Tab-separated table of C-alpha atoms and ligand atoms in Angstrom:
chain	number	residue	atom	x	y	z
Q	1	MET	CA	0.000	0.000	0.000
Q	2	THR	CA	1.303	3.450	-0.818
Q	3	MET	CA	1.424	6.322	1.634
Q	4	GLU	CA	-1.473	7.948	-0.238
Q	5	ALA	CA	-3.552	4.861	0.215
Q	6	ILE	CA	-2.787	4.654	3.899
Q	7	HIS	CA	-3.760	8.241	4.545
Q	8	SER	CA	-6.396	8.834	1.904
Q	9	GLY	CA	-9.209	8.524	4.399
Q	10	PHE	CA	-8.397	11.355	6.722
Q	11	GLY	CA	-10.921	14.074	7.162
Q	12	ALA	CA	-10.978	17.019	9.449
Q	13	LEU	CA	-10.093	17.344	13.057
Q	14	SER	CA	-12.811	19.439	14.547
Q	15	ILE	CA	-12.858	20.853	18.014
Q	16	GLU	CA	-16.227	22.309	18.862
Q	17	ALA	CA	-17.032	24.354	21.945
Q	18	VAL	CA	-14.561	22.409	24.043
Q	19	GLY	CA	-14.257	23.245	27.710
Q	20	LYS	CA	-12.379	21.580	30.517
Q	21	VAL	CA	-12.635	22.084	34.265
Q	22	PHE	CA	-10.322	20.253	36.627
Q	23	VAL	CA	-12.333	19.469	39.711
Q	24	SER	CA	-10.614	18.838	42.995
Q	25	ASN	CA	-11.760	18.907	46.609
Q	26	ASP	CA	-11.586	22.605	47.330
Q	27	THR	CA	-10.893	24.310	44.007
Q	28	ASN	CA	-12.023	23.997	40.437
Q	29	VAL	CA	-9.640	25.062	37.710
Q	30	GLU	CA	-11.245	26.045	34.440
Q	31	ALA	CA	-8.432	25.134	32.075
Q	32	LEU	CA	-10.229	25.571	28.732
Q	33	ARG	CA	-13.303	27.499	27.659
Q	34	ASP	CA	-15.131	27.371	24.345
Q	35	ILE	CA	-12.272	26.180	22.145
Q	36	ASN	CA	-13.180	25.960	18.468
Q	37	LEU	CA	-10.678	24.825	15.889
Q	38	ARG	CA	-10.697	22.909	12.623
Q	39	LEU	CA	-7.988	21.249	10.587
Q	40	ASP	CA	-9.147	20.292	7.141
Q	41	GLY	CA	-6.105	18.727	5.606
Q	42	PRO	CA	-2.541	17.722	6.301
Q	43	GLU	CA	-1.912	21.078	7.872
Q	44	LEU	CA	0.798	21.899	10.396
Q	45	ILE	CA	-0.444	24.320	13.027
Q	46	ALA	CA	1.181	25.709	16.135
Q	47	ILE	CA	-0.334	26.631	19.475
Q	48	VAL	CA	1.385	29.263	21.583
Q	49	GLY	CA	0.459	30.884	24.863
Q	50	HIS	CA	1.636	31.479	28.380
Q	51	SER	CA	2.398	28.633	30.709
Q	52	GLY	CA	-0.813	27.343	32.255
Q	53	CYS	CA	-3.136	28.492	29.478
Q	54	GLY	CA	-4.237	24.940	28.750
Q	55	LYS	CA	-2.110	23.928	25.764
Q	56	SER	CA	-1.145	20.523	27.129
Q	57	THR	CA	-4.672	19.976	28.380
Q	58	LEU	CA	-6.016	20.577	24.879
Q	59	LEU	CA	-3.528	18.180	23.281
Q	60	LYS	CA	-4.396	15.496	25.817
Q	61	LEU	CA	-8.078	15.875	24.990
Q	62	ILE	CA	-7.337	15.549	21.267
Q	63	ALA	CA	-5.152	12.519	21.993
Q	64	GLY	CA	-8.033	11.002	23.934
Q	65	LEU	CA	-6.003	10.742	27.123
Q	66	ASP	CA	-8.690	12.589	29.078
Q	67	ARG	CA	-12.316	11.991	28.184
Q	68	ASP	CA	-13.845	14.237	30.802
Q	69	TYR	CA	-14.587	17.493	28.962
Q	70	ASP	CA	-17.399	19.577	27.524
Q	71	GLY	CA	-17.997	20.004	23.812
Q	72	THR	CA	-17.031	17.703	20.978
Q	73	ILE	CA	-13.772	16.597	19.401
Q	74	ARG	CA	-14.056	14.727	16.125
Q	75	PHE	CA	-11.290	13.148	14.141
Q	76	LEU	CA	-11.860	11.315	10.867
Q	77	ASP	CA	-15.560	11.992	11.413
Q	78	GLU	CA	-15.605	10.070	14.651
Q	79	VAL	CA	-15.973	11.476	18.119
Q	80	VAL	CA	-12.755	11.020	20.093
Q	81	ARG	CA	-13.526	8.652	22.932
Q	82	GLY	CA	-10.103	7.494	23.972
Q	83	PRO	CA	-6.555	7.051	22.801
Q	84	SER	CA	-5.976	5.569	19.361
Q	85	ILE	CA	-2.991	4.661	17.242
Q	86	ASP	CA	-4.485	7.128	14.764
Q	87	ARG	CA	-3.247	9.935	16.989
Q	88	GLY	CA	0.430	9.972	17.937
Q	89	MET	CA	1.877	12.184	20.634
Q	90	ILE	CA	5.375	13.476	21.344
Q	91	PHE	CA	6.387	15.138	24.591
Q	92	GLN	CA	9.207	17.408	25.704
Q	93	GLU	CA	10.972	14.463	27.304
Q	94	HIS	CA	11.598	11.717	24.774
Q	95	ARG	CA	10.306	8.998	27.113
Q	96	LEU	CA	12.482	6.333	25.510
Q	97	PHE	CA	13.270	3.227	27.507
Q	98	PRO	CA	16.951	3.495	28.471
Q	99	TRP	CA	17.497	-0.262	28.507
Q	100	LEU	CA	16.261	-0.710	24.940
Q	101	THR	CA	18.136	0.179	21.778
Q	102	VAL	CA	16.888	2.861	19.409
Q	103	GLU	CA	15.508	0.162	17.136
Q	104	GLN	CA	13.786	-1.674	19.987
Q	105	ASN	CA	12.239	1.548	21.263
Q	106	VAL	CA	10.705	2.262	17.863
Q	107	ARG	CA	9.617	-1.327	17.414
Q	108	LEU	CA	7.787	-1.267	20.720
Q	109	ALA	CA	5.228	1.124	19.200
Q	110	ILE	CA	4.062	-1.614	16.826
Q	111	HIS	CA	4.698	-4.509	19.174
Q	112	ARG	CA	1.062	-5.589	19.186
Q	113	ALA	CA	0.226	-4.673	15.601
Q	114	PRO	CA	-1.026	-7.581	13.499
Q	115	LEU	CA	1.951	-7.447	11.172
Q	116	SER	CA	4.609	-9.955	10.260
Q	117	ARG	CA	8.016	-9.754	11.839
Q	118	ALA	CA	9.508	-8.799	8.480
Q	119	LYS	CA	6.960	-6.018	7.993
Q	120	LYS	CA	7.727	-4.638	11.443
Q	121	ASP	CA	11.452	-4.707	10.659
Q	122	GLU	CA	10.735	-2.827	7.469
Q	123	ILE	CA	8.653	-0.150	9.233
Q	124	VAL	CA	11.278	0.368	11.925
Q	125	ALA	CA	14.066	0.709	9.347
Q	126	GLU	CA	11.971	3.080	7.253
Q	127	ARG	CA	11.078	5.353	10.162
Q	128	LEU	CA	14.668	5.446	11.401
Q	129	ALA	CA	15.800	6.369	7.898
Q	130	LEU	CA	13.151	9.106	7.839
Q	131	VAL	CA	14.685	10.721	10.940
Q	132	LYS	CA	18.192	9.968	9.614
Q	133	LEU	CA	19.145	7.630	12.434
Q	134	GLY	CA	19.600	4.436	10.474
Q	135	ASP	CA	23.201	4.245	11.654
Q	136	PHE	CA	22.154	4.445	15.296
Q	137	ALA	CA	19.668	1.589	15.341
Q	138	ARG	CA	21.743	-0.391	17.819
Q	139	SER	CA	22.622	2.559	20.069
Q	140	PHE	CA	21.046	3.153	23.446
Q	141	PRO	CA	19.275	6.416	24.330
Q	142	ALA	CA	22.088	7.443	26.689
Q	143	GLN	CA	24.467	7.421	23.729
Q	144	LEU	CA	22.411	9.978	21.822
Q	145	SER	CA	22.260	13.762	21.952
Q	146	GLY	CA	18.997	15.362	23.056
Q	147	GLY	CA	18.092	16.166	19.458
Q	148	MET	CA	18.781	12.622	18.312
Q	149	ALA	CA	16.718	11.151	21.137
Q	150	GLN	CA	13.849	13.406	20.162
Q	151	ARG	CA	14.172	12.206	16.556
Q	152	VAL	CA	13.852	8.641	17.837
Q	153	ALA	CA	10.693	9.723	19.644
Q	154	ILE	CA	9.384	11.058	16.326
Q	155	ALA	CA	10.265	7.783	14.564
Q	156	ARG	CA	8.522	5.859	17.330
Q	157	ALA	CA	5.401	8.021	17.087
Q	158	LEU	CA	5.323	7.545	13.306
Q	159	ALA	CA	5.866	3.784	13.475
Q	160	ALA	CA	2.174	3.165	14.050
Q	161	SER	CA	1.336	5.258	10.942
Q	162	PRO	CA	-0.764	7.790	12.853
Q	163	ARG	CA	-3.056	10.084	10.907
Q	164	LEU	CA	-2.431	12.975	13.247
Q	165	LEU	CA	0.670	13.905	15.199
Q	166	LEU	CA	0.486	15.959	18.390
Q	167	LEU	CA	3.709	17.506	19.674
Q	168	ASP	CA	3.818	19.109	23.121
Q	169	GLU	CA	6.846	21.423	23.311
Q	170	PRO	CA	8.910	18.690	21.670
Q	171	PHE	CA	12.069	20.744	21.272
Q	172	GLY	CA	11.814	22.807	24.452
Q	173	ALA	CA	14.820	21.142	26.052
Q	174	LEU	CA	17.128	21.584	23.068
Q	175	ASP	CA	19.626	24.377	22.515
Q	176	ALA	CA	18.914	26.935	19.803
Q	177	PHE	CA	21.044	25.347	17.065
Q	178	ASN	CA	19.763	21.835	17.611
Q	179	ARG	CA	16.264	23.216	17.697
Q	180	MET	CA	16.624	24.922	14.324
Q	181	ALA	CA	18.052	21.753	12.800
Q	182	ILE	CA	15.272	19.543	14.100
Q	183	GLN	CA	12.620	22.049	13.011
Q	184	GLU	CA	13.870	21.683	9.454
Q	185	GLU	CA	13.740	17.927	9.795
Q	186	LEU	CA	10.234	18.011	11.192
Q	187	LEU	CA	9.130	20.042	8.173
Q	188	LYS	CA	10.605	17.456	5.813
Q	189	ILE	CA	8.922	14.666	7.759
Q	190	TRP	CA	5.620	16.492	7.628
Q	191	GLN	CA	5.965	17.013	3.874
Q	192	ASP	CA	6.828	13.332	3.467
Q	193	GLN	CA	4.054	11.984	5.677
Q	194	GLN	CA	1.274	14.353	4.606
Q	195	ILE	CA	-0.547	14.150	7.913
Q	196	PRO	CA	-1.882	16.972	10.072
Q	197	MET	CA	0.350	17.989	12.953
Q	198	ILE	CA	-0.268	20.243	15.940
Q	199	ILE	CA	2.772	21.541	17.728
Q	200	VAL	CA	2.605	23.334	21.067
Q	201	THR	CA	5.565	25.601	21.575
Q	202	HIS	CA	6.595	28.581	23.655
Q	203	ASP	CA	8.997	29.567	20.878
Q	204	VAL	CA	7.200	32.054	18.635
Q	205	GLU	CA	9.887	31.783	15.970
Q	206	GLU	CA	9.474	28.011	15.888
Q	207	ALA	CA	5.721	28.444	15.493
Q	208	ILE	CA	6.132	30.826	12.547
Q	209	PHE	CA	8.878	28.787	10.914
Q	210	LEU	CA	6.837	25.601	10.938
Q	211	SER	CA	3.183	26.279	10.721
Q	212	SER	CA	0.526	27.554	8.388
Q	213	ARG	CA	-1.484	28.944	11.298
Q	214	VAL	CA	-0.458	30.008	14.768
Q	215	VAL	CA	-3.167	29.690	17.385
Q	216	VAL	CA	-2.565	32.141	20.214
Q	217	MET	CA	-4.225	31.116	23.464
Q	218	SER	CA	-5.074	33.385	26.360
Q	219	PRO	CA	-4.812	32.190	29.936
Q	220	ARG	CA	-7.295	31.458	32.709
Q	221	PRO	CA	-9.437	30.116	31.329
Q	222	GLY	CA	-7.595	29.026	28.194
Q	223	ARG	CA	-9.294	30.393	25.111
Q	224	VAL	CA	-8.369	30.920	21.493
Q	225	GLN	CA	-7.377	34.559	21.509
Q	226	THR	CA	-6.499	34.806	17.849
Q	227	ILE	CA	-5.354	32.697	14.921
Q	228	VAL	CA	-2.604	34.114	12.742
Q	229	GLU	CA	-2.262	32.734	9.253
Q	230	ILE	CA	1.380	32.466	8.174
Q	231	ASP	CA	1.207	32.843	4.424
Q	232	LEU	CA	4.972	32.789	3.830
Q	233	PRO	CA	6.425	30.406	1.254
Q	234	ARG	CA	8.622	27.593	2.526
Q	235	PRO	CA	11.468	27.302	3.253
Q	236	ARG	CA	11.078	30.336	5.452
Q	237	ASP	CA	13.791	32.835	6.154
Q	238	ARG	CA	13.788	33.615	9.855
Q	239	THR	CA	15.578	36.893	9.205
Q	240	SER	CA	13.252	38.243	6.517
Q	241	ALA	CA	11.233	41.378	7.184
Q	242	GLU	CA	7.980	39.448	6.664
Q	243	PHE	CA	9.004	36.792	9.161
Q	244	ILE	CA	9.958	39.377	11.746
Q	245	ALA	CA	6.687	41.216	11.189
Q	246	PHE	CA	4.847	37.993	12.103
Q	247	LYS	CA	7.039	37.617	15.151
Q	248	ARG	CA	6.146	41.117	16.271
Q	249	LEU	CA	2.463	40.557	15.688
Q	250	ILE	CA	2.393	37.336	17.701
Q	251	LEU	CA	4.606	38.636	20.505
Q	252	ASP	CA	2.197	41.557	20.735
Q	253	GLU	CA	-0.689	39.119	21.025
Q	254	VAL	CA	0.929	37.179	23.844
Q	255	GLY	CA	1.752	40.388	25.671
Q	256	PHE	CA	5.434	40.835	24.886
Q	257	GLY	CA	4.790	43.721	22.561
Q	258	ASP	CA	7.883	45.616	23.642
Q	259	ALA	CA	9.814	43.561	21.108
Q	260	ARG	CA	8.596	46.400	18.915
Q	261	GLY	CA	10.574	49.550	18.156
Q	262	SER	CA	14.089	50.338	19.295
Q	263	ARG	CA	14.338	47.334	21.590
Q	264	ALA	CA	13.548	44.917	18.774
Q	265	SER	CA	15.833	41.920	18.764
I	301	ADP	N1	-4.391	17.093	36.229
I	301	ADP	C1	-4.674	18.346	36.576
I	301	ADP	N2	-5.369	18.620	37.722
I	301	ADP	C2	-5.679	19.878	38.059
I	301	ADP	N3	-5.334	20.954	37.342
I	301	ADP	C3	-4.634	20.767	36.217
I	301	ADP	C4	-4.248	19.456	35.776
I	301	ADP	N4	-3.570	19.576	34.611
I	301	ADP	C5	-3.517	20.882	34.355
I	301	ADP	N5	-4.149	21.608	35.299
I	301	ADP	C6	-4.324	23.073	35.324
I	301	ADP	O1	-4.905	23.453	34.098
I	301	ADP	C7	-4.313	24.651	33.624
I	301	ADP	C8	-3.724	24.402	32.259
I	301	ADP	O2	-2.604	23.521	32.363
I	301	ADP	P1	-1.771	23.034	31.109
I	301	ADP	O3	-2.695	22.513	30.091
I	301	ADP	O4	-0.717	22.113	31.602
I	301	ADP	O5	-1.123	24.401	30.589
I	301	ADP	P2	0.057	24.656	29.542
I	301	ADP	O6	0.385	23.382	28.886
I	301	ADP	O7	-0.495	25.688	28.619
I	301	ADP	O8	1.206	25.206	30.328
I	301	ADP	C9	-3.302	25.069	34.676
I	301	ADP	O9	-3.900	26.011	35.518
I	301	ADP	C10	-3.006	23.797	35.391
I	301	ADP	O10	-2.636	24.040	36.719
I	302	MG	MG1	2.151	22.316	28.775
């Protein structure tokens, strides 16, 4: 089966009037209120916003890791009722098993899949090649740099051929140079896989570099404050005037508007 055939069935992700309140003994925290968002194709969107504005909560709801919420989340025309291999998730920490090799970590994602041993070998090799770690198949996570470990996490998430990839501050622990390199790789992977991706990031530049829309969330309760369409051709030049204008606009939205004017950096 070709990649097109595998993914030909995907429809929209639709998030309709989604709200989430964390209830505990003495306090209720309203984490999300009236979130509405649609993805209609293999789009890459970013979500930015202050810490605590509900970004991770929203991703967990989309992933189906928390079913206790108001509103409706639909993916592939079905209401999300729990986790599914259709929806992969990547976290800031790579969460690889240190006692398993790179190859074994990736293979674990399809451990229970009804596929032959040879087919699983093929998928693992293909995904490792996709993240350019074919030569490190037998290495252990401790032998990898942070960026490489995160690439393994991407390969692992893609092993199950998800139709949506959710990334929660995946590169937050990396230094600036590694982060730029892995952003370029993620773009190539996205172009190769043709699946929708949602990346949560606190790095406005990362959001603009990667995505076609940047969703800015406001805190307490988390709401969609604005959605900025990034209509720049790819590959994007982070130093171009247009790019910097987007950066200014979004920093303004999140309340760091003094990046404007003489203090611009
Ligand atoms: N399991 C939980 N129980 C109670 N409150 C939570 C829980 N998870 C998150 N919250 C609260 O929900 C709000 C949003 O959290 P989160 O989604 O982690 O924000 P972000 O990822 O944007 O930093 C915060 O006020 C946080 O304290
Ligand atoms: Mg978070």
